[in-house]
PDB file of C-alpha atoms in Angstrom:
ATOM      1  CA  MET A   1      21.935  29.640   4.332  1.00  0.00           C
ATOM      2  CA  THR A   2      24.207  26.311   2.994  1.00  0.00           C
ATOM      3  CA  ALA A   3      22.926  26.032  -0.789  1.00  0.00           C
ATOM      4  CA  ILE A   4      21.523  22.427  -1.969  1.00  0.00           C
ATOM      5  CA  LYS A   5      23.788  20.958  -4.518  1.00  0.00           C
ATOM      6  CA  ASP A   6      23.086  20.210  -7.886  1.00  0.00           C
ATOM      7  CA  ALA A   7      22.528  16.465  -8.287  1.00  0.00           C
ATOM      8  CA  GLY A   8      22.477  16.027 -11.849  1.00  0.00           C
ATOM      9  CA  ASN A   9      25.926  14.812 -12.550  1.00  0.00           C
ATOM     10  CA  THR A  10      26.615  12.243 -10.725  1.00  0.00           C
ATOM     11  CA  PRO A  11      27.904   9.299 -12.428  1.00  0.00           C
ATOM     12  CA  GLU A  12      26.322   6.246 -13.424  1.00  0.00           C
ATOM     13  CA  GLY A  13      26.748   3.385 -11.047  1.00  0.00           C
ATOM     14  CA  ALA A  14      25.447   1.425  -7.874  1.00  0.00           C
ATOM     15  CA  GLU A  15      25.918   5.061  -6.001  1.00  0.00           C
ATOM     16  CA  ALA A  16      24.104   6.869  -8.807  1.00  0.00           C
ATOM     17  CA  VAL A  17      20.193   5.923  -8.367  1.00  0.00           C
ATOM     18  CA  HIS A  18      19.112   8.497  -6.222  1.00  0.00           C
ATOM     19  CA  ALA A  19      20.616  10.690  -8.790  1.00  0.00           C
ATOM     20  CA  ARG A  20      19.294  10.133 -12.298  1.00  0.00           C
ATOM     21  CA  PRO A  21      16.207  12.379 -12.035  1.00  0.00           C
ATOM     22  CA  ASP A  22      13.028  11.950 -14.085  1.00  0.00           C
ATOM     23  CA  ALA A  23      12.507  14.366 -17.223  1.00  0.00           C
ATOM     24  CA  GLY A  24      12.231  18.153 -16.130  1.00  0.00           C
ATOM     25  CA  SER A  25      12.755  16.933 -12.759  1.00  0.00           C
ATOM     26  CA  ALA A  26      14.409  19.126  -9.998  1.00  0.00           C
ATOM     27  CA  PRO A  27      17.105  17.496  -8.563  1.00  0.00           C
ATOM     28  CA  VAL A  28      18.812  18.842  -4.838  1.00  0.00           C
ATOM     29  CA  GLU A  29      20.985  16.826  -2.176  1.00  0.00           C
ATOM     30  CA  VAL A  30      19.533  16.349   1.158  1.00  0.00           C
ATOM     31  CA  LEU A  31      21.518  14.578   4.092  1.00  0.00           C
ATOM     32  CA  GLY A  32      23.951  13.092   1.666  1.00  0.00           C
ATOM     33  CA  LEU A  33      21.089  11.922  -0.679  1.00  0.00           C
ATOM     34  CA  ARG A  34      21.208  13.176  -4.256  1.00  0.00           C
ATOM     35  CA  LEU A  35      17.359  13.295  -4.771  1.00  0.00           C
ATOM     36  CA  ARG A  36      15.314  13.733  -8.144  1.00  0.00           C
ATOM     37  CA  SER A  37      13.106  16.218  -6.704  1.00  0.00           C
ATOM     38  CA  PRO A  38      12.663  18.345  -2.842  1.00  0.00           C
ATOM     39  CA  VAL A  39       9.446  17.013  -2.670  1.00  0.00           C
ATOM     40  CA  VAL A  40      10.104  14.564   0.572  1.00  0.00           C
ATOM     41  CA  VAL A  41       7.271  12.195   2.005  1.00  0.00           C
ATOM     42  CA  GLY A  42       6.937  12.869   5.637  1.00  0.00           C
ATOM     43  CA  SER A  43       6.886   9.947   8.199  1.00  0.00           C
ATOM     44  CA  GLY A  44       3.507   8.765   9.816  1.00  0.00           C
ATOM     45  CA  LEU A  45       1.175   5.639   9.032  1.00  0.00           C
ATOM     46  CA  LEU A  46       1.601   5.895   5.501  1.00  0.00           C
ATOM     47  CA  THR A  47       5.041   5.027   5.654  1.00  0.00           C
ATOM     48  CA  ASP A  48       4.989   2.161   7.661  1.00  0.00           C
ATOM     49  CA  GLN A  49       4.841  -0.477   4.757  1.00  0.00           C
ATOM     50  CA  GLU A  50       7.706  -1.693   2.579  1.00  0.00           C
ATOM     51  CA  ARG A  51       5.294  -1.768  -0.261  1.00  0.00           C
ATOM     52  CA  ASN A  52       3.809   2.054   0.183  1.00  0.00           C
ATOM     53  CA  ILE A  53       7.560   3.314   0.525  1.00  0.00           C
ATOM     54  CA  ARG A  54       8.504   1.959  -2.716  1.00  0.00           C
ATOM     55  CA  ARG A  55       5.233   3.356  -4.685  1.00  0.00           C
ATOM     56  CA  LEU A  56       5.712   6.340  -3.341  1.00  0.00           C
ATOM     57  CA  ILE A  57       9.443   6.574  -4.898  1.00  0.00           C
ATOM     58  CA  GLU A  58       8.457   5.469  -7.968  1.00  0.00           C
ATOM     59  CA  GLY A  59       6.169   7.841  -7.934  1.00  0.00           C
ATOM     60  CA  GLY A  60       8.187  10.485  -7.706  1.00  0.00           C
ATOM     61  CA  ALA A  61       8.490  11.184  -4.099  1.00  0.00           C
ATOM     62  CA  GLY A  62      12.479  12.564  -3.420  1.00  0.00           C
ATOM     63  CA  ALA A  63      12.826  10.552  -0.808  1.00  0.00           C
ATOM     64  CA  VAL A  64      10.760   8.606   2.231  1.00  0.00           C
ATOM     65  CA  VAL A  65      10.985   8.751   5.736  1.00  0.00           C
ATOM     66  CA  THR A  66       9.763   6.220   7.528  1.00  0.00           C
ATOM     67  CA  LYS A  67       7.379   5.527  10.613  1.00  0.00           C
ATOM     68  CA  THR A  68       9.367   6.142  12.836  1.00  0.00           C
ATOM     69  CA  ILE A  69      10.965   3.361  14.771  1.00  0.00           C
ATOM     70  CA  HIS A  70      11.676   2.736  18.212  1.00  0.00           C
ATOM     71  CA  PRO A  71      12.783  -0.458  20.310  1.00  0.00           C
ATOM     72  CA  ASP A  72      10.094  -0.434  22.538  1.00  0.00           C
ATOM     73  CA  PRO A  73       6.862   1.154  20.992  1.00  0.00           C
ATOM     74  CA  GLY A  74       4.367  -0.697  23.402  1.00  0.00           C
ATOM     75  CA  PRO A  75       1.226  -2.480  22.641  1.00  0.00           C
ATOM     76  CA  SER A  76      -1.318  -1.614  19.811  1.00  0.00           C
ATOM     77  CA  GLY A  77      -3.297   1.046  20.792  1.00  0.00           C
ATOM     78  CA  ASN A  78      -6.602   2.763  20.083  1.00  0.00           C
ATOM     79  CA  GLU A  79      -4.900   4.840  17.515  1.00  0.00           C
ATOM     80  CA  ARG A  80      -6.887   7.448  15.363  1.00  0.00           C
ATOM     81  CA  LEU A  81      -6.893  10.053  13.050  1.00  0.00           C
ATOM     82  CA  LEU A  82      -9.414  12.412  13.104  1.00  0.00           C
ATOM     83  CA  ARG A  83     -10.020  15.135   9.998  1.00  0.00           C
ATOM     84  CA  LEU A  84     -10.526  18.349  10.480  1.00  0.00           C
ATOM     85  CA  PRO A  85     -11.926  21.673   7.872  1.00  0.00           C
ATOM     86  CA  THR A  86      -7.802  22.958   8.401  1.00  0.00           C
ATOM     87  CA  GLY A  87      -6.343  19.623   8.746  1.00  0.00           C
ATOM     88  CA  MET A  88      -5.917  16.311  10.738  1.00  0.00           C
ATOM     89  CA  LEU A  89      -5.884  15.432  14.665  1.00  0.00           C
ATOM     90  CA  ASN A  90      -3.556  12.193  15.439  1.00  0.00           C
ATOM     91  CA  ASN A  91      -3.011  10.444  18.237  1.00  0.00           C
ATOM     92  CA  THR A  92      -0.709   7.479  16.966  1.00  0.00           C
ATOM     93  CA  THR A  93       2.877   7.236  18.107  1.00  0.00           C
ATOM     94  CA  TYR A  94       5.682   4.835  16.591  1.00  0.00           C
ATOM     95  CA  SER A  95       5.680   1.723  13.984  1.00  0.00           C
ATOM     96  CA  ARG A  96       4.507  -1.264  15.786  1.00  0.00           C
ATOM     97  CA  ARG A  97       7.263  -3.229  13.682  1.00  0.00           C
ATOM     98  CA  SER A  98      10.135  -4.801  14.987  1.00  0.00           C
ATOM     99  CA  VAL A  99      13.749  -3.115  15.053  1.00  0.00           C
ATOM    100  CA  ASP A 100      14.836  -6.824  13.312  1.00  0.00           C
ATOM    101  CA  ASP A 101      11.760  -6.550  10.575  1.00  0.00           C
ATOM    102  CA  TRP A 102      12.779  -2.783   9.934  1.00  0.00           C
ATOM    103  CA  CYS A 103      16.318  -3.664   9.444  1.00  0.00           C
ATOM    104  CA  ALA A 104      15.487  -5.964   7.196  1.00  0.00           C
ATOM    105  CA  MET A 105      13.685  -3.654   5.231  1.00  0.00           C
ATOM    106  CA  LEU A 106      16.309  -1.446   5.211  1.00  0.00           C
ATOM    107  CA  ARG A 107      18.967  -3.699   4.162  1.00  0.00           C
ATOM    108  CA  ARG A 108      16.665  -3.877   1.129  1.00  0.00           C
ATOM    109  CA  PHE A 109      16.376  -0.404   0.157  1.00  0.00           C
ATOM    110  CA  ALA A 110      20.093   0.047   0.817  1.00  0.00           C
ATOM    111  CA  ASP A 111      20.788  -2.896  -2.109  1.00  0.00           C
ATOM    112  CA  ASP A 112      18.140  -0.967  -4.210  1.00  0.00           C
ATOM    113  CA  GLY A 113      19.862   2.267  -4.002  1.00  0.00           C
ATOM    114  CA  LEU A 114      16.268   3.546  -2.910  1.00  0.00           C
ATOM    115  CA  PRO A 115      16.353   7.579  -1.159  1.00  0.00           C
ATOM    116  CA  VAL A 116      14.784   6.297   2.358  1.00  0.00           C
ATOM    117  CA  ILE A 117      15.376   8.325   5.261  1.00  0.00           C
ATOM    118  CA  THR A 118      15.004   6.296   8.842  1.00  0.00           C
ATOM    119  CA  SER A 119      12.927   7.921  11.398  1.00  0.00           C
ATOM    120  CA  VAL A 120      14.056   6.601  14.577  1.00  0.00           C
ATOM    121  CA  HIS A 121      12.946   7.166  18.546  1.00  0.00           C
ATOM    122  CA  ALA A 122      13.880   5.930  21.713  1.00  0.00           C
ATOM    123  CA  ASP A 123      12.836   6.456  25.386  1.00  0.00           C
ATOM    124  CA  SER A 124      16.687   7.691  26.411  1.00  0.00           C
ATOM    125  CA  PRO A 125      19.527   9.199  24.504  1.00  0.00           C
ATOM    126  CA  ALA A 126      21.242   5.902  25.354  1.00  0.00           C
ATOM    127  CA  GLU A 127      18.937   3.653  23.695  1.00  0.00           C
ATOM    128  CA  LEU A 128      18.551   5.760  20.727  1.00  0.00           C
ATOM    129  CA  ALA A 129      22.281   5.585  20.175  1.00  0.00           C
ATOM    130  CA  ASP A 130      21.986   1.668  20.293  1.00  0.00           C
ATOM    131  CA  LEU A 131      19.285   1.846  17.371  1.00  0.00           C
ATOM    132  CA  ALA A 132      20.541   4.264  15.555  1.00  0.00           C
ATOM    133  CA  GLU A 133      24.178   2.046  15.239  1.00  0.00           C
ATOM    134  CA  ARG A 134      21.497  -0.681  14.510  1.00  0.00           C
ATOM    135  CA  VAL A 135      19.958   0.995  11.422  1.00  0.00           C
ATOM    136  CA  THR A 136      23.400   2.453  10.479  1.00  0.00           C
ATOM    137  CA  ALA A 137      24.343  -1.202   9.831  1.00  0.00           C
ATOM    138  CA  ALA A 138      21.785  -2.535   8.266  1.00  0.00           C
ATOM    139  CA  GLY A 139      22.702   0.506   5.372  1.00  0.00           C
ATOM    140  CA  THR A 140      20.664   3.184   5.856  1.00  0.00           C
ATOM    141  CA  GLY A 141      22.232   6.678   4.535  1.00  0.00           C
ATOM    142  CA  ALA A 142      19.934   9.615   6.319  1.00  0.00           C
ATOM    143  CA  LEU A 143      17.958   9.524   9.312  1.00  0.00           C
ATOM    144  CA  GLU A 144      15.733  11.751  11.157  1.00  0.00           C
ATOM    145  CA  LEU A 145      15.462  11.983  14.529  1.00  0.00           C
ATOM    146  CA  GLY A 146      11.815  11.688  15.838  1.00  0.00           C
ATOM    147  CA  ILE A 147      12.476  13.283  19.159  1.00  0.00           C
ATOM    148  CA  SER A 148       9.527  15.743  19.452  1.00  0.00           C
ATOM    149  CA  CYS A 149       6.633  13.444  19.532  1.00  0.00           C
ATOM    150  CA  LEU A 150       3.835  14.603  21.656  1.00  0.00           C
ATOM    151  CA  ASN A 151       1.691  12.264  21.466  1.00  0.00           C
ATOM    152  CA  GLU A 152       3.248  10.433  24.040  1.00  0.00           C
ATOM    153  CA  ASP A 153       3.404  11.222  27.783  1.00  0.00           C
ATOM    154  CA  GLY A 154       6.797  13.556  28.715  1.00  0.00           C
ATOM    155  CA  GLY A 155       7.551  13.912  24.415  1.00  0.00           C
ATOM    156  CA  GLY A 156       7.516  17.157  22.256  1.00  0.00           C
ATOM    157  CA  LEU A 157       5.201  19.576  25.057  1.00  0.00           C
ATOM    158  CA  GLU A 158       8.431  19.382  27.775  1.00  0.00           C
ATOM    159  CA  ASP A 159      10.620  19.461  25.195  1.00  0.00           C
ATOM    160  CA  THR A 160      13.951  21.460  25.833  1.00  0.00           C
ATOM    161  CA  PRO A 161      17.026  22.141  24.385  1.00  0.00           C
ATOM    162  CA  GLU A 162      19.214  20.411  27.029  1.00  0.00           C
ATOM    163  CA  ARG A 163      16.921  17.028  26.043  1.00  0.00           C
ATOM    164  CA  VAL A 164      17.593  17.998  22.267  1.00  0.00           C
ATOM    165  CA  ALA A 165      21.051  18.520  23.148  1.00  0.00           C
ATOM    166  CA  ALA A 166      21.134  14.687  24.604  1.00  0.00           C
ATOM    167  CA  TYR A 167      19.859  13.277  22.002  1.00  0.00           C
ATOM    168  CA  THR A 168      21.650  14.312  19.320  1.00  0.00           C
ATOM    169  CA  GLU A 169      24.847  14.079  21.086  1.00  0.00           C
ATOM    170  CA  ALA A 170      24.103  10.376  21.675  1.00  0.00           C
ATOM    171  CA  VAL A 171      23.499   9.245  18.244  1.00  0.00           C
ATOM    172  CA  ARG A 172      26.167  11.488  16.825  1.00  0.00           C
ATOM    173  CA  ARG A 173      28.829   9.689  18.597  1.00  0.00           C
ATOM    174  CA  ARG A 174      27.293   6.310  17.275  1.00  0.00           C
ATOM    175  CA  THR A 175      26.693   6.984  13.666  1.00  0.00           C
ATOM    176  CA  PRO A 176      28.549   8.736  10.816  1.00  0.00           C
ATOM    177  CA  VAL A 177      25.494   8.521   9.000  1.00  0.00           C
ATOM    178  CA  PRO A 178      23.980  12.694   8.223  1.00  0.00           C
ATOM    179  CA  PHE A 179      20.478  13.141  10.158  1.00  0.00           C
ATOM    180  CA  SER A 180      18.110  15.463  10.949  1.00  0.00           C
ATOM    181  CA  VAL A 181      16.418  16.367  14.420  1.00  0.00           C
ATOM    182  CA  LYS A 182      12.832  16.767  13.663  1.00  0.00           C
ATOM    183  CA  LEU A 183      11.574  19.797  16.151  1.00  0.00           C
ATOM    184  CA  ALA A 184       8.479  21.419  16.551  1.00  0.00           C
ATOM    185  CA  ILE A 185       7.823  25.342  16.472  1.00  0.00           C
ATOM    186  CA  GLY A 186       6.827  26.954  19.197  1.00  0.00           C
ATOM    187  CA  GLU A 187       8.519  27.922  22.565  1.00  0.00           C
ATOM    188  CA  ARG A 188      12.606  28.548  22.795  1.00  0.00           C
ATOM    189  CA  VAL A 189      12.925  27.304  18.854  1.00  0.00           C
ATOM    190  CA  ARG A 190      15.866  28.699  18.418  1.00  0.00           C
ATOM    191  CA  GLU A 191      17.480  27.200  21.402  1.00  0.00           C
ATOM    192  CA  ARG A 192      16.706  24.082  20.535  1.00  0.00           C
ATOM    193  CA  ILE A 193      17.507  24.483  16.778  1.00  0.00           C
ATOM    194  CA  ASP A 194      21.254  25.616  18.392  1.00  0.00           C
ATOM    195  CA  ALA A 195      21.412  22.178  20.623  1.00  0.00           C
ATOM    196  CA  ALA A 196      20.988  20.316  17.723  1.00  0.00           C
ATOM    197  CA  THR A 197      23.379  21.772  15.460  1.00  0.00           C
ATOM    198  CA  ALA A 198      25.903  22.214  18.351  1.00  0.00           C
ATOM    199  CA  SER A 199      25.447  18.167  19.122  1.00  0.00           C
ATOM    200  CA  GLY A 200      26.176  17.220  15.967  1.00  0.00           C
ATOM    201  CA  ALA A 201      22.785  17.179  13.670  1.00  0.00           C
ATOM    202  CA  ASP A 202      23.376  17.835  10.045  1.00  0.00           C
ATOM    203  CA  ALA A 203      20.280  19.314   9.574  1.00  0.00           C
ATOM    204  CA  ILE A 204      16.436  20.114  11.144  1.00  0.00           C
ATOM    205  CA  THR A 205      12.932  19.514   9.987  1.00  0.00           C
ATOM    206  CA  LEU A 206      10.320  21.985  11.172  1.00  0.00           C
ATOM    207  CA  SER A 207       7.798  21.422  12.322  1.00  0.00           C
ATOM    208  CA  ASP A 208       6.418  18.502  14.192  1.00  0.00           C
ATOM    209  CA  THR A 209       3.034  18.100  14.718  1.00  0.00           C
ATOM    210  CA  ILE A 210       1.630  20.942  17.453  1.00  0.00           C
ATOM    211  CA  ALA A 211      -0.772  20.645  20.401  1.00  0.00           C
ATOM    212  CA  GLY A 212      -4.440  20.456  18.898  1.00  0.00           C
ATOM    213  CA  LEU A 213      -7.574  19.956  20.065  1.00  0.00           C
ATOM    214  CA  ALA A 214     -11.244  19.010  19.333  1.00  0.00           C
ATOM    215  CA  VAL A 215     -14.729  19.402  20.791  1.00  0.00           C
ATOM    216  CA  ASP A 216     -18.109  18.199  19.937  1.00  0.00           C
ATOM    217  CA  ALA A 217     -20.246  21.340  20.590  1.00  0.00           C
ATOM    218  CA  ASP A 218     -23.497  19.120  21.612  1.00  0.00           C
ATOM    219  CA  THR A 219     -21.762  17.161  24.075  1.00  0.00           C
ATOM    220  CA  GLY A 220     -18.568  19.048  24.970  1.00  0.00           C
ATOM    221  CA  GLU A 221     -16.428  15.637  24.671  1.00  0.00           C
ATOM    222  CA  VAL A 222     -12.989  16.156  23.852  1.00  0.00           C
ATOM    223  CA  ARG A 223     -12.579  14.371  20.473  1.00  0.00           C
ATOM    224  CA  LEU A 224      -9.733  11.866  20.827  1.00  0.00           C
ATOM    225  CA  GLY A 225      -9.593  12.217  24.194  1.00  0.00           C
ATOM    226  CA  GLY A 226      -7.221  14.765  24.552  1.00  0.00           C
ATOM    227  CA  ALA A 227      -4.715  17.522  22.544  1.00  0.00           C
ATOM    228  CA  PHE A 228      -3.018  15.603  20.307  1.00  0.00           C
ATOM    229  CA  GLY A 229      -0.981  16.259  17.621  1.00  0.00           C
ATOM    230  CA  TYR A 230      -2.573  18.496  14.852  1.00  0.00           C
ATOM    231  CA  SER A 231      -0.927  18.784  11.127  1.00  0.00           C
ATOM    232  CA  GLY A 232      -2.587  20.328   7.831  1.00  0.00           C
ATOM    233  CA  PRO A 233      -2.719  23.199   6.231  1.00  0.00           C
ATOM    234  CA  GLY A 234      -3.717  24.946   9.298  1.00  0.00           C
ATOM    235  CA  ILE A 235      -0.154  25.123  10.463  1.00  0.00           C
ATOM    236  CA  LYS A 236       1.566  26.355   7.031  1.00  0.00           C
ATOM    237  CA  PRO A 237       1.653  30.211   7.687  1.00  0.00           C
ATOM    238  CA  LEU A 238       2.953  29.254  11.302  1.00  0.00           C
ATOM    239  CA  VAL A 239       5.675  27.033   9.835  1.00  0.00           C
ATOM    240  CA  LEU A 240       6.379  29.426   7.081  1.00  0.00           C
ATOM    241  CA  ALA A 241       6.756  32.544   9.777  1.00  0.00           C
ATOM    242  CA  GLU A 242       9.134  30.051  11.593  1.00  0.00           C
ATOM    243  CA  ILE A 243      11.408  29.591   9.224  1.00  0.00           C
ATOM    244  CA  PHE A 244      11.335  32.640   7.378  1.00  0.00           C
ATOM    245  CA  GLY A 245      12.048  34.972  10.597  1.00  0.00           C
ATOM    246  CA  LEU A 246      15.163  31.948  11.379  1.00  0.00           C
ATOM    247  CA  ARG A 247      16.698  32.471   8.263  1.00  0.00           C
ATOM    248  CA  ARG A 248      16.614  36.183   8.462  1.00  0.00           C
ATOM    249  CA  ASP A 249      18.042  36.108  11.869  1.00  0.00           C
ATOM    250  CA  GLY A 250      20.694  34.528  10.230  1.00  0.00           C
ATOM    251  CA  LEU A 251      20.450  30.448  10.870  1.00  0.00           C
ATOM    252  CA  THR A 252      22.394  28.575   8.076  1.00  0.00           C
ATOM    253  CA  VAL A 253      21.541  24.861   9.038  1.00  0.00           C
ATOM    254  CA  PRO A 254      19.953  22.835   6.052  1.00  0.00           C
ATOM    255  CA  VAL A 255      16.015  22.793   6.889  1.00  0.00           C
ATOM    256  CA  MET A 256      13.249  20.394   5.476  1.00  0.00           C
ATOM    257  CA  ALA A 257      10.185  22.043   5.721  1.00  0.00           C
ATOM    258  CA  SER A 258       7.040  20.042   7.395  1.00  0.00           C
ATOM    259  CA  GLY A 259       3.665  21.340   7.575  1.00  0.00           C
ATOM    260  CA  GLY A 260       0.618  21.572   5.756  1.00  0.00           C
ATOM    261  CA  VAL A 261       1.452  21.008   1.828  1.00  0.00           C
ATOM    262  CA  LYS A 262      -1.230  20.021  -0.514  1.00  0.00           C
ATOM    263  CA  ASP A 263      -0.169  21.600  -3.602  1.00  0.00           C
ATOM    264  CA  ALA A 264       2.750  22.863  -5.713  1.00  0.00           C
ATOM    265  CA  THR A 265       2.678  26.041  -4.687  1.00  0.00           C
ATOM    266  CA  ASP A 266       3.269  25.463  -1.260  1.00  0.00           C
ATOM    267  CA  VAL A 267       6.396  23.770  -2.240  1.00  0.00           C
ATOM    268  CA  ALA A 268       7.680  26.393  -3.822  1.00  0.00           C
ATOM    269  CA  GLU A 269       6.680  28.839  -0.997  1.00  0.00           C
ATOM    270  CA  TYR A 270       8.599  26.955   1.459  1.00  0.00           C
ATOM    271  CA  LEU A 271      11.756  26.998  -0.372  1.00  0.00           C
ATOM    272  CA  SER A 272      11.559  30.574  -0.796  1.00  0.00           C
ATOM    273  CA  VAL A 273      11.518  31.185   2.666  1.00  0.00           C
ATOM    274  CA  GLY A 274      14.672  28.732   2.872  1.00  0.00           C
ATOM    275  CA  ALA A 275      13.970  25.350   3.412  1.00  0.00           C
ATOM    276  CA  GLU A 276      16.053  22.812   1.323  1.00  0.00           C
ATOM    277  CA  ALA A 277      13.299  20.397   0.959  1.00  0.00           C
ATOM    278  CA  VAL A 278      10.023  19.866   1.681  1.00  0.00           C
ATOM    279  CA  GLN A 279       8.038  17.132   3.328  1.00  0.00           C
ATOM    280  CA  VAL A 280       4.128  15.933   2.534  1.00  0.00           C
ATOM    281  CA  TYR A 281       2.156  13.696   4.548  1.00  0.00           C
ATOM    282  CA  THR A 282      -0.934  15.031   5.841  1.00  0.00           C
ATOM    283  CA  ALA A 283      -2.756  15.715   2.285  1.00  0.00           C
ATOM    284  CA  LEU A 284      -1.217  12.001   1.160  1.00  0.00           C
ATOM    285  CA  HIS A 285      -4.363  10.709   3.273  1.00  0.00           C
ATOM    286  CA  ARG A 286      -6.507  11.453   0.571  1.00  0.00           C
ATOM    287  CA  ASN A 287      -5.816   9.718  -3.219  1.00  0.00           C
ATOM    288  CA  MET A 288      -2.159   8.917  -1.573  1.00  0.00           C
ATOM    289  CA  HIS A 289      -0.298   8.277  -5.192  1.00  0.00           C
ATOM    290  CA  ALA A 290      -2.374  10.519  -7.171  1.00  0.00           C
ATOM    291  CA  THR A 291      -2.254  13.361  -4.872  1.00  0.00           C
ATOM    292  CA  LEU A 292       2.079  12.979  -4.697  1.00  0.00           C
ATOM    293  CA  ARG A 293       1.810  12.896  -8.114  1.00  0.00           C
ATOM    294  CA  ASN A 294       0.272  16.090  -8.582  1.00  0.00           C
ATOM    295  CA  ILE A 295       2.444  17.453  -5.879  1.00  0.00           C
ATOM    296  CA  ARG A 296       5.346  16.552  -7.140  1.00  0.00           C
ATOM    297  CA  GLN A 297       4.674  17.005 -11.461  1.00  0.00           C
ATOM    298  CA  GLY A 298       2.928  20.044 -10.273  1.00  0.00           C
ATOM    299  CA  PHE A 299       6.226  21.411  -9.003  1.00  0.00           C
ATOM    300  CA  ASP A 300       8.542  20.480 -11.501  1.00  0.00           C
ATOM    301  CA  ASP A 301       6.292  22.274 -14.244  1.00  0.00           C
ATOM    302  CA  TRP A 302       6.162  25.187 -12.135  1.00  0.00           C
ATOM    303  CA  LEU A 303       9.398  25.783 -12.181  1.00  0.00           C
ATOM    304  CA  ALA A 304      10.113  24.650 -15.484  1.00  0.00           C
ATOM    305  CA  THR A 305       7.774  27.451 -16.774  1.00  0.00           C
ATOM    306  CA  ARG A 306      10.500  30.094 -14.649  1.00  0.00           C
ATOM    307  CA  GLY A 307      13.366  28.496 -15.891  1.00  0.00           C
ATOM    308  CA  GLY A 308      15.351  28.531 -12.752  1.00  0.00           C
ATOM    309  CA  THR A 309      16.521  25.785 -10.553  1.00  0.00           C
ATOM    310  CA  VAL A 310      15.695  24.827  -6.959  1.00  0.00           C
ATOM    311  CA  ALA A 311      19.038  26.229  -5.761  1.00  0.00           C
ATOM    312  CA  ASP A 312      17.831  29.899  -7.305  1.00  0.00           C
ATOM    313  CA  LEU A 313      14.598  29.826  -5.475  1.00  0.00           C
ATOM    314  CA  VAL A 314      15.534  28.627  -1.757  1.00  0.00           C
ATOM    315  CA  GLY A 315      15.749  31.691   0.360  1.00  0.00           C
ATOM    316  CA  GLN A 316      14.954  34.179  -2.325  1.00  0.00           C
ATOM    317  CA  SER A 317      12.046  35.786   0.106  1.00  0.00           C
ATOM    318  CA  VAL A 318      14.680  36.466   2.418  1.00  0.00           C
ATOM    319  CA  LYS A 319      16.958  37.955   0.305  1.00  0.00           C
ATOM    320  CA  ARG A 320      14.484  40.358  -0.470  1.00  0.00           C
ATOM    321  CA  ALA A 321      13.065  41.166   2.702  1.00  0.00           C
TER     322      ALA A 321
END
């Protein structure tokens, strides 16, 4: 697999803001960004505000992925979250902020050298390519293509390698910045990953939410009105197994793991099966900043007690299998 790079020796200056690690931190390089930690905050409602993004970075996030930007997200709907014992269901889709507002925000992030990954999607490959070009011009240093959102009709539930290739290739033609394609585990995942990498993706984020359903046992009512995105600790074993299997089968593209991270050992487990960075999101819906600090500092402390580096940890389970 592709090794992560030690980001601790970057020269001082404007481009070194990402690389100035905290004492005891675990620096890595992901999508061309030199990060002080492999712990990345994933895309969602919590990353739809500039203030939150800045505070999350200040609080220790190696990077933050924005709420998914869409050129035509549609009217605000009845977007809800439903907490479950093993995670969370949500029927949310895209940011309601305009592309112009986001571009202005991204320019400020770029001016301040902040490690922000811009999540984008659109209704067609051509529209997504246009959007990617616009946010690239605004100074974003890395992208995540949020093309597998199952909460939108015709979205990830019907994802195919051909669809993944079309979106990926269109974006690659229009932007030079590194990008990851966010995909959901499930049917034909290896084919979808291969389609993304063959079409120009630099990395893969695995996994987007998977279909989940909650029912009121007393009334038979389907909560939220249907099957929507399920995230949280309940999907972690599934994503771990998928990444482990992919690495054992020879997948070399960098992977950002996403699914059910709630503490430092979850981060370590994902790195051990071959992820280069680890996204946390659902857990942050409780005590967002304190939870992030605990995960980030807990992982740094865990790694320090073992005397190694993140690069030493990545893939060790695969090597021992």
